[in-house]
CSV table of C-alpha atoms in Angstrom, one decimal:
chain,number,residue,atom,x,y,z
U,1,MET,CA,9.4,-7.6,18.0
U,2,SER,CA,11.9,-10.3,17.3
U,3,ALA,CA,14.8,-9.4,15.0
U,4,THR,CA,13.9,-12.3,12.7
U,5,GLY,CA,10.1,-12.7,13.2
U,6,ALA,CA,6.8,-11.0,13.7
U,7,GLN,CA,4.4,-11.0,16.6
U,8,CYS,CA,0.6,-11.0,17.0
U,9,LEU,CA,-0.6,-7.5,17.4
U,10,SER,CA,-3.4,-8.8,19.8
U,11,CYS,CA,-1.7,-11.2,22.1
U,12,GLY,CA,2.0,-10.8,21.4
U,13,THR,CA,2.6,-14.4,20.3
U,14,ALA,CA,5.8,-14.8,18.2
U,15,LEU,CA,4.9,-15.6,14.6
U,16,PRO,CA,7.1,-16.4,11.5
U,17,LEU,CA,7.7,-13.9,8.8
U,18,VAL,CA,6.4,-16.3,6.1
U,19,ILE,CA,3.2,-18.2,7.1
U,20,ALA,CA,0.7,-20.1,5.1
U,21,TYR,CA,-2.3,-18.9,7.2
U,22,PRO,CA,-1.3,-15.4,8.2
U,23,LEU,CA,-3.4,-15.0,11.3
U,24,CYS,CA,-2.5,-15.8,14.9
U,25,PRO,CA,-4.5,-18.7,16.5
U,26,CYS,CA,-6.2,-16.0,18.6
U,27,GLY,CA,-7.3,-14.3,15.4
U,28,GLY,CA,-4.9,-11.4,15.7
U,29,VAL,CA,-2.9,-9.9,12.8
U,30,PRO,CA,0.9,-10.5,12.6
U,31,SER,CA,3.0,-7.3,12.9
U,32,LEU,CA,5.1,-6.0,10.0
U,33,ALA,CA,8.4,-7.8,9.3
U,34,PRO,CA,11.3,-5.9,11.1
U,35,VAL,CA,12.9,-3.3,8.9
U,36,CYS,CA,16.5,-2.1,9.2
U,37,ASP,CA,18.3,0.8,7.7
U,38,PRO,CA,19.4,-0.1,4.1
U,39,GLY,CA,22.8,1.7,4.5
U,40,PRO,CA,24.5,3.5,1.6
U,41,ARG,CA,23.7,2.2,-1.9
U,42,SER,CA,26.5,0.4,-3.6
U,43,PRO,CA,27.4,1.7,-7.1
U,44,LEU,CA,27.0,-2.0,-8.3
U,45,ALA,CA,23.6,-2.5,-6.6
U,46,SER,CA,20.7,-3.6,-8.7
U,47,HIS,CA,18.3,-0.9,-9.8
U,48,THR,CA,15.4,-3.1,-8.5
U,49,LEU,CA,14.1,-3.1,-5.0
U,50,TRP,CA,16.2,-6.1,-4.2
U,51,ARG,CA,19.1,-3.7,-3.6
U,52,TYR,CA,17.4,-3.2,-0.3
U,53,ARG,CA,17.0,-6.9,0.6
U,54,HIS,CA,19.4,-6.7,3.6
U,55,ALA,CA,16.9,-4.2,5.2
U,56,PHE,CA,14.5,-7.1,5.7
U,57,ALA,CA,14.9,-10.4,7.6
U,58,LEU,CA,15.0,-12.6,4.5
U,59,GLU,CA,16.6,-16.0,4.6
U,60,ASN,CA,19.6,-16.5,2.3
U,61,LYS,CA,17.7,-19.2,0.3
U,62,VAL,CA,15.2,-16.5,-0.8
U,63,LYS,CA,16.0,-15.8,-4.4
U,64,PRO,CA,14.7,-12.6,-6.1
U,65,VAL,CA,11.4,-12.7,-8.0
U,66,THR,CA,11.4,-9.5,-9.9
U,67,LEU,CA,9.7,-7.6,-12.7
U,68,GLY,CA,12.2,-4.8,-12.6
U,69,GLU,CA,10.4,-2.8,-9.9
U,70,GLY,CA,12.0,0.1,-8.2
U,71,ALA,CA,13.8,3.3,-9.2
U,72,VAL,CA,10.5,5.2,-9.9
U,73,PRO,CA,10.9,8.9,-10.3
U,74,LEU,CA,10.5,11.5,-7.5
U,75,GLN,CA,9.5,14.5,-9.4
U,76,PRO,CA,8.3,18.0,-8.7
U,77,LEU,CA,4.5,18.1,-8.7
U,78,LEU,CA,3.7,20.9,-11.0
U,79,LEU,CA,-0.1,21.1,-10.8
U,80,PRO,CA,-2.2,24.3,-10.6
U,81,GLY,CA,-3.1,24.9,-6.9
U,82,ILE,CA,-0.1,22.8,-5.6
U,83,PRO,CA,2.5,25.1,-4.0
U,84,PRO,CA,6.2,24.8,-4.8
U,85,GLY,CA,8.3,22.3,-2.9
U,86,VAL,CA,5.9,19.4,-3.4
U,87,PHE,CA,7.1,16.2,-5.0
U,88,ALA,CA,5.4,13.1,-6.3
U,89,LEU,CA,6.8,9.6,-5.9
U,90,ARG,CA,5.5,7.8,-9.0
U,91,ASP,CA,4.5,4.4,-7.6
U,92,ASP,CA,1.9,4.5,-10.4
U,93,LEU,CA,4.8,3.6,-12.7
U,94,LEU,CA,5.8,0.4,-11.0
U,95,PRO,CA,5.5,-2.7,-13.2
U,96,THR,CA,1.9,-3.5,-12.4
U,97,GLY,CA,0.9,0.1,-11.8
U,98,SER,CA,0.6,0.0,-8.1
U,99,TRP,CA,2.7,0.4,-4.9
U,100,LYS,CA,1.7,-3.3,-4.1
U,101,ASP,CA,4.7,-4.4,-6.2
U,102,ARG,CA,6.9,-3.2,-3.3
U,103,GLY,CA,5.6,-5.9,-1.1
U,104,SER,CA,4.7,-8.5,-3.7
U,105,THR,CA,8.3,-8.9,-5.0
U,106,PHE,CA,9.5,-9.9,-1.5
U,107,LEU,CA,6.5,-11.9,-0.4
U,108,ILE,CA,6.2,-14.1,-3.4
U,109,ALA,CA,9.9,-14.8,-3.4
U,110,ALA,CA,9.7,-15.8,0.3
U,111,LEU,CA,6.7,-18.0,-0.2
U,112,VAL,CA,8.3,-19.8,-3.1
U,113,ALA,CA,11.5,-20.3,-1.1
U,114,ARG,CA,9.3,-22.1,1.5
U,115,GLY,CA,8.0,-24.5,-1.3
U,116,TYR,CA,4.5,-23.0,-1.5
U,117,THR,CA,3.2,-23.2,-5.1
U,118,ASP,CA,-0.6,-22.7,-4.8
U,119,LEU,CA,-1.4,-19.2,-3.6
U,120,ILE,CA,-4.6,-17.2,-3.0
U,121,GLU,CA,-5.4,-13.6,-2.2
U,122,ASP,CA,-8.4,-11.3,-1.7
U,123,SER,CA,-8.3,-7.9,-3.1
U,124,SER,CA,-10.3,-5.1,-4.8
U,125,GLY,CA,-7.9,-5.4,-7.7
U,126,ASN,CA,-4.5,-3.9,-7.3
U,127,ALA,CA,-3.0,-6.4,-4.9
U,128,ALA,CA,-4.4,-9.3,-6.7
U,129,LEU,CA,-2.9,-8.1,-10.0
U,130,SER,CA,0.4,-7.4,-8.5
U,131,LEU,CA,0.7,-10.8,-6.7
U,132,ALA,CA,-0.6,-12.6,-9.7
U,133,ARG,CA,2.1,-11.2,-11.9
U,134,TYR,CA,4.8,-12.1,-9.5
U,135,ALA,CA,3.4,-15.5,-9.0
U,136,GLN,CA,3.4,-15.9,-12.8
U,137,ALA,CA,7.0,-14.8,-12.9
U,138,ALA,CA,7.8,-17.4,-10.2
U,139,GLY,CA,5.9,-20.2,-12.0
U,140,VAL,CA,3.4,-20.9,-9.3
U,141,SER,CA,-0.4,-20.9,-9.4
U,142,PHE,CA,-2.5,-18.1,-8.1
U,143,THR,CA,-6.2,-17.6,-7.3
U,144,ALA,CA,-7.7,-14.2,-6.7
U,145,PHE,CA,-11.0,-13.6,-4.7
U,146,VAL,CA,-12.2,-10.3,-6.0
U,147,PRO,CA,-15.4,-8.3,-5.3
U,148,ALA,CA,-17.8,-8.8,-8.2
U,149,HIS,CA,-18.2,-5.0,-8.4
U,150,SER,CA,-14.5,-4.3,-9.1
U,151,THR,CA,-13.6,-2.5,-12.3
U,152,ALA,CA,-13.9,-4.8,-15.3
U,153,VAL,CA,-10.5,-3.8,-16.6
U,154,LYS,CA,-8.9,-4.8,-13.3
U,155,LYS,CA,-10.5,-8.3,-13.5
U,156,ASP,CA,-9.4,-8.7,-17.1
U,157,LEU,CA,-5.8,-7.8,-16.2
U,158,ILE,CA,-5.8,-10.3,-13.3
U,159,ARG,CA,-7.0,-13.1,-15.7
U,160,ALA,CA,-4.3,-12.0,-18.2
U,161,ALA,CA,-1.7,-12.5,-15.5
U,162,GLY,CA,-2.5,-16.1,-15.5
U,163,ALA,CA,-4.6,-16.1,-12.3
U,164,THR,CA,-7.8,-17.9,-11.6
U,165,LEU,CA,-10.4,-15.2,-10.8
U,166,VAL,CA,-13.2,-15.9,-8.3
U,167,GLU,CA,-15.8,-13.1,-8.3
U,168,VAL,CA,-17.5,-12.7,-4.9
U,169,PRO,CA,-20.8,-10.9,-4.6
U,170,GLY,CA,-21.4,-8.2,-2.0
U,171,PRO,CA,-19.1,-5.8,-0.2
U,172,ARG,CA,-15.3,-6.0,-0.1
U,173,ALA,CA,-15.3,-7.9,3.1
U,174,GLU,CA,-17.1,-10.9,1.5
U,175,ALA,CA,-14.0,-11.5,-0.7
U,176,THR,CA,-11.8,-11.7,2.4
U,177,LYS,CA,-14.2,-14.2,4.0
U,178,ALA,CA,-14.1,-16.3,0.8
U,179,ALA,CA,-10.3,-16.3,0.8
U,180,GLN,CA,-10.2,-17.1,4.5
U,181,ARG,CA,-12.4,-20.1,4.0
U,182,ALA,CA,-10.1,-21.4,1.2
U,183,ALA,CA,-7.1,-20.8,3.5
U,184,LEU,CA,-8.7,-22.8,6.3
U,185,GLU,CA,-9.0,-25.7,3.8
U,186,GLY,CA,-5.3,-25.7,3.2
U,187,ARG,CA,-4.6,-23.0,0.5
U,188,VAL,CA,-1.7,-20.6,1.1
U,189,TRP,CA,-3.0,-17.2,1.8
U,190,ALA,CA,-0.7,-14.6,0.3
U,191,ALA,CA,-2.8,-11.8,1.9
U,192,HIS,CA,-1.2,-8.5,1.3
U,193,ALA,CA,-2.9,-7.0,4.3
U,194,LEU,CA,-1.8,-9.8,6.7
U,195,GLN,CA,1.5,-11.2,5.6
U,196,PRO,CA,4.3,-9.5,7.6
U,197,LEU,CA,6.6,-9.1,4.6
U,198,HIS,CA,4.1,-7.4,2.2
U,199,ALA,CA,3.5,-4.2,4.2
U,200,ALA,CA,7.1,-4.1,5.2
U,201,GLY,CA,8.0,-3.9,1.6
U,202,ALA,CA,6.4,-0.4,1.5
U,203,ALA,CA,9.5,0.7,3.5
U,204,THR,CA,11.3,0.8,0.2
U,205,ALA,CA,9.3,3.9,-0.8
U,206,ALA,CA,10.9,5.7,2.2
U,207,PHE,CA,14.4,4.5,1.1
U,208,GLU,CA,13.9,5.7,-2.5
U,209,ILE,CA,12.6,9.1,-1.4
U,210,VAL,CA,15.7,9.8,0.7
U,211,GLU,CA,17.9,8.3,-2.0
U,212,ALA,CA,16.4,10.6,-4.7
U,213,LEU,CA,15.9,13.7,-2.5
U,214,GLY,CA,19.2,13.5,-0.6
U,215,ARG,CA,17.4,14.2,2.7
U,216,VAL,CA,14.3,13.3,4.7
U,217,PRO,CA,11.2,15.3,3.5
U,218,GLY,CA,9.2,17.3,5.9
U,219,ALA,CA,5.9,15.5,5.2
U,220,VAL,CA,4.6,12.5,3.3
U,221,VAL,CA,1.0,12.3,2.1
U,222,MET,CA,-0.5,9.0,1.0
U,223,PRO,CA,-3.8,7.1,0.7
U,224,ALA,CA,-4.8,4.9,3.7
U,225,GLY,CA,-7.0,1.8,3.4
U,226,GLN,CA,-5.8,-1.3,5.2
U,227,GLY,CA,-3.0,0.9,6.7
U,228,GLY,CA,-0.2,-1.2,5.4
U,229,TYR,CA,1.2,1.3,2.9
U,230,LEU,CA,1.3,3.9,5.7
U,231,ALA,CA,2.8,1.6,8.3
U,232,GLY,CA,5.4,0.2,5.9
U,233,VAL,CA,6.6,3.7,4.8
U,234,ALA,CA,6.7,4.7,8.4
U,235,ALA,CA,8.9,1.7,9.3
U,236,GLY,CA,11.3,2.7,6.5
U,237,PHE,CA,11.7,6.2,7.8
U,238,GLU,CA,12.0,5.1,11.4
U,239,ALA,CA,14.7,2.6,10.5
U,240,MET,CA,16.7,5.3,8.9
U,241,SER,CA,16.1,7.6,11.8
U,242,GLN,CA,17.3,5.1,14.4
U,243,ALA,CA,20.5,4.4,12.4
U,244,ARG,CA,21.3,7.9,11.2
U,245,GLY,CA,19.7,10.2,13.8
U,246,ALA,CA,17.5,11.7,11.1
U,247,LEU,CA,14.0,13.1,11.8
U,248,VAL,CA,10.9,11.2,10.7
U,249,PRO,CA,8.6,13.2,8.3
U,250,ARG,CA,5.1,14.1,9.3
U,251,LEU,CA,2.9,11.4,7.9
U,252,ILE,CA,-0.5,12.2,6.5
U,253,GLY,CA,-2.9,9.4,5.7
U,254,VAL,CA,-5.9,10.2,3.5
U,255,GLN,CA,-9.3,8.4,3.3
U,256,SER,CA,-12.6,9.1,1.6
U,257,MET,CA,-15.2,10.8,3.6
U,258,ASN,CA,-17.5,7.9,2.7
U,259,CYS,CA,-15.4,5.3,4.4
U,260,ARG,CA,-13.1,6.7,7.1
U,261,PRO,CA,-12.5,4.2,10.0
U,262,LEU,CA,-8.9,5.3,10.4
U,263,VAL,CA,-10.0,9.0,10.6
U,264,HIS,CA,-12.6,8.2,13.2
U,265,ALA,CA,-10.0,6.2,15.3
U,266,PHE,CA,-7.4,9.0,15.0
U,267,GLU,CA,-9.8,11.8,15.9
U,268,SER,CA,-11.2,9.7,18.8
U,269,ASN,CA,-7.7,8.9,20.1
U,270,LEU,CA,-8.3,5.1,19.7
U,271,LEU,CA,-5.5,2.6,19.5
U,272,GLN,CA,-7.4,0.5,17.0
U,273,SER,CA,-10.1,1.3,14.5
U,274,GLU,CA,-13.7,0.2,14.8
U,275,THR,CA,-15.5,-1.3,11.9
U,276,TRP,CA,-17.0,1.4,9.7
U,277,THR,CA,-20.7,0.9,9.4
U,278,GLU,CA,-22.1,4.3,8.4
U,279,ALA,CA,-24.0,4.1,5.2
U,280,ASP,CA,-22.3,7.0,3.4
U,281,GLY,CA,-22.2,5.3,0.0
U,282,GLY,CA,-19.3,4.2,-2.1
U,283,SER,CA,-16.2,6.0,-3.3
U,284,LEU,CA,-14.3,6.5,-6.5
U,285,ALA,CA,-11.3,5.4,-4.4
U,286,GLU,CA,-12.4,1.8,-4.2
U,287,GLY,CA,-8.8,0.8,-3.1
U,288,VAL,CA,-9.4,2.3,0.3
U,289,GLN,CA,-13.0,1.1,0.9
U,290,ILE,CA,-11.9,-1.0,3.8
U,291,ALA,CA,-14.4,-1.1,6.7
U,292,THR,CA,-12.1,-2.9,9.1
U,293,PRO,CA,-8.4,-2.0,8.3
U,294,ARG,CA,-6.1,-4.9,9.2
U,295,ARG,CA,-3.1,-2.6,10.0
U,296,ALA,CA,-5.0,0.1,11.7
U,297,GLN,CA,-3.1,-0.3,15.0
U,298,GLU,CA,0.4,0.1,13.3
U,299,ALA,CA,-0.8,2.9,11.0
U,300,LEU,CA,-2.4,4.9,13.8
U,301,ALA,CA,0.7,4.5,16.1
U,302,ALA,CA,3.1,5.5,13.3
U,303,VAL,CA,1.1,8.6,12.4
U,304,ARG,CA,1.0,9.8,16.0
U,305,ARG,CA,4.7,9.2,16.5
U,306,SER,CA,5.4,11.4,13.5
U,307,GLY,CA,3.2,14.2,14.6
U,308,GLY,CA,1.0,13.7,11.5
U,309,ALA,CA,-2.7,13.0,11.0
U,310,ILE,CA,-5.2,10.9,9.2
U,311,VAL,CA,-7.7,13.0,7.3
U,312,ALA,CA,-10.7,12.6,4.9
U,313,VAL,CA,-11.6,14.3,1.7
U,314,THR,CA,-15.0,14.6,0.1
U,315,GLU,CA,-15.9,12.8,-3.2
U,316,LEU,CA,-16.2,16.2,-4.9
U,317,ALA,CA,-12.7,17.1,-3.8
U,318,LEU,CA,-11.5,13.7,-5.1
U,319,GLU,CA,-13.2,14.1,-8.4
U,320,ARG,CA,-11.6,17.6,-8.9
U,321,ALA,CA,-8.2,16.2,-8.1
U,322,ILE,CA,-8.5,13.3,-10.5
U,323,ARG,CA,-9.8,15.6,-13.3
U,324,LEU,CA,-6.9,18.0,-12.8
U,325,ALA,CA,-4.3,15.2,-12.6
U,326,TRP,CA,-5.5,13.6,-15.9
U,327,ARG,CA,-5.7,17.0,-17.6
U,328,GLU,CA,-2.1,17.6,-16.7
U,329,GLY,CA,-0.9,14.2,-17.9
U,330,LEU,CA,-0.9,12.2,-14.6
U,331,LYS,CA,-3.0,9.2,-15.4
U,332,ILE,CA,-3.5,8.1,-11.8
U,333,GLU,CA,-6.2,5.9,-10.4
U,334,PRO,CA,-8.8,7.5,-8.1
U,335,THR,CA,-7.2,6.1,-4.9
U,336,ALA,CA,-4.0,7.8,-5.8
U,337,GLY,CA,-5.9,11.1,-6.1
U,338,LEU,CA,-6.6,11.2,-2.4
U,339,GLY,CA,-3.3,12.8,-1.5
U,340,LEU,CA,-3.7,15.4,-4.2
U,341,ALA,CA,-7.3,16.1,-3.1
U,342,TYR,CA,-6.1,16.8,0.4
U,343,LEU,CA,-3.4,19.2,-0.7
U,344,LEU,CA,-5.7,21.0,-3.1
U,345,ASP,CA,-8.5,21.2,-0.5
U,346,ALA,CA,-6.8,21.9,2.8
U,347,GLY,CA,-3.3,20.4,2.9
U,348,ALA,CA,-1.5,23.2,1.3
U,349,ARG,CA,-2.7,25.5,4.1
U,350,LEU,CA,-2.2,23.0,6.9
U,351,LEU,CA,1.3,22.1,5.8
U,352,ALA,CA,2.3,25.7,5.1
U,353,GLY,CA,6.0,26.2,6.0
U,354,VAL,CA,6.8,22.5,5.8
U,355,GLU,CA,9.7,22.0,3.4
U,356,ASP,CA,9.8,19.1,0.9
U,357,ILE,CA,6.3,17.6,0.9
U,358,VAL,CA,6.1,14.2,-0.9
U,359,VAL,CA,2.8,12.8,-2.2
U,360,LEU,CA,2.7,9.1,-3.0
U,361,LEU,CA,0.9,8.4,-6.2
U,362,SER,CA,-0.1,4.8,-5.3
U,363,GLY,CA,-1.6,3.5,-8.5
U,364,HIS,CA,-2.0,4.0,-12.3
U,365,GLY,CA,-5.4,4.8,-13.8
U,366,VAL,CA,-5.0,2.3,-16.7
U,367,ARG,CA,-7.4,0.1,-14.8
U,368,ASP,CA,-10.1,2.8,-14.9
U,369,GLY,CA,-9.3,4.8,-18.1
U,370,ARG,CA,-11.7,6.6,-20.2
U,371,PRO,CA,-14.9,5.5,-18.3
U,372,LEU,CA,-13.4,7.2,-15.2
U,373,VAL,CA,-12.8,10.5,-16.9
U,374,GLU,CA,-16.1,10.5,-18.9
U,375,GLY,CA,-18.0,9.8,-15.7
U,376,LEU,CA,-16.7,12.8,-13.8
């Protein structure tokens, strides 16, 4: 990979870090933006994620677009059934209630610096809300193509963020197709799953974990949908490892048993995932109901390098984890419950002896709320 650019994961063609139509002419996906070690934190550094801007290949003309993201707590996870030594990174407390803010703050700033003012995205909800709020803060227009079946509260919040909402009937993939058609007509596709800078922004989670813990954890457990969260976090740990000689934690990606293309690829020793076509029904964790993960290749490679795994949990295990979390005051969204479900179901046994396990709580349940809890 170029030190200042991305490359197509399919054909190797060099691609820019900021691109209006984030697919290679061959149809391939651009790689993550390169990530460097952030170095020691200055006492005068901003508390926002922009204190890490030099870890990314951002042009000097890129000015911060921020909602105050960053500095989320890393706290002991004190839940019944969770062993001591497990911590939670509270990405559910980021400004829009999702880890997507880690990528949106950098991507929107970079797009605006290029003069792009009419942005679109496809999303089940979280990415669209995050990008819409940062676009609103930057003073540019934003249109979200969202599956019609997405949670009503999510759609209301996206509209409240000043975005134009286009509800697309059918499965999640239809929203992507609709956004792609609009992009081919000249709109700027701020696709969180495709733009090199967005997934790279997840590296800041690794930086904050080490900053708060004072060391590299033994394992990190997180939900896996498109694979960008996992690949970005891995890039952050690997950048610190290369610069400091530190180990990379064992990475565990968690999917729903009802939609597990990454699990199938991992267990089958594939380099890329196949489209998930089994009719196993939907999942409470709609944020990872991705039949064809865009960043599967990077996520799979990162997990294997770390000695980790990609696993699946049942809907029953997920329901139990969400109910427990809410009862104990952790108002997380269902997707964020995947890591907890894994630890409660099998992870505590499989990770026995591993010191400092960190679970990434990827999103807030405000978008699901009482209907979620009453429905369990």
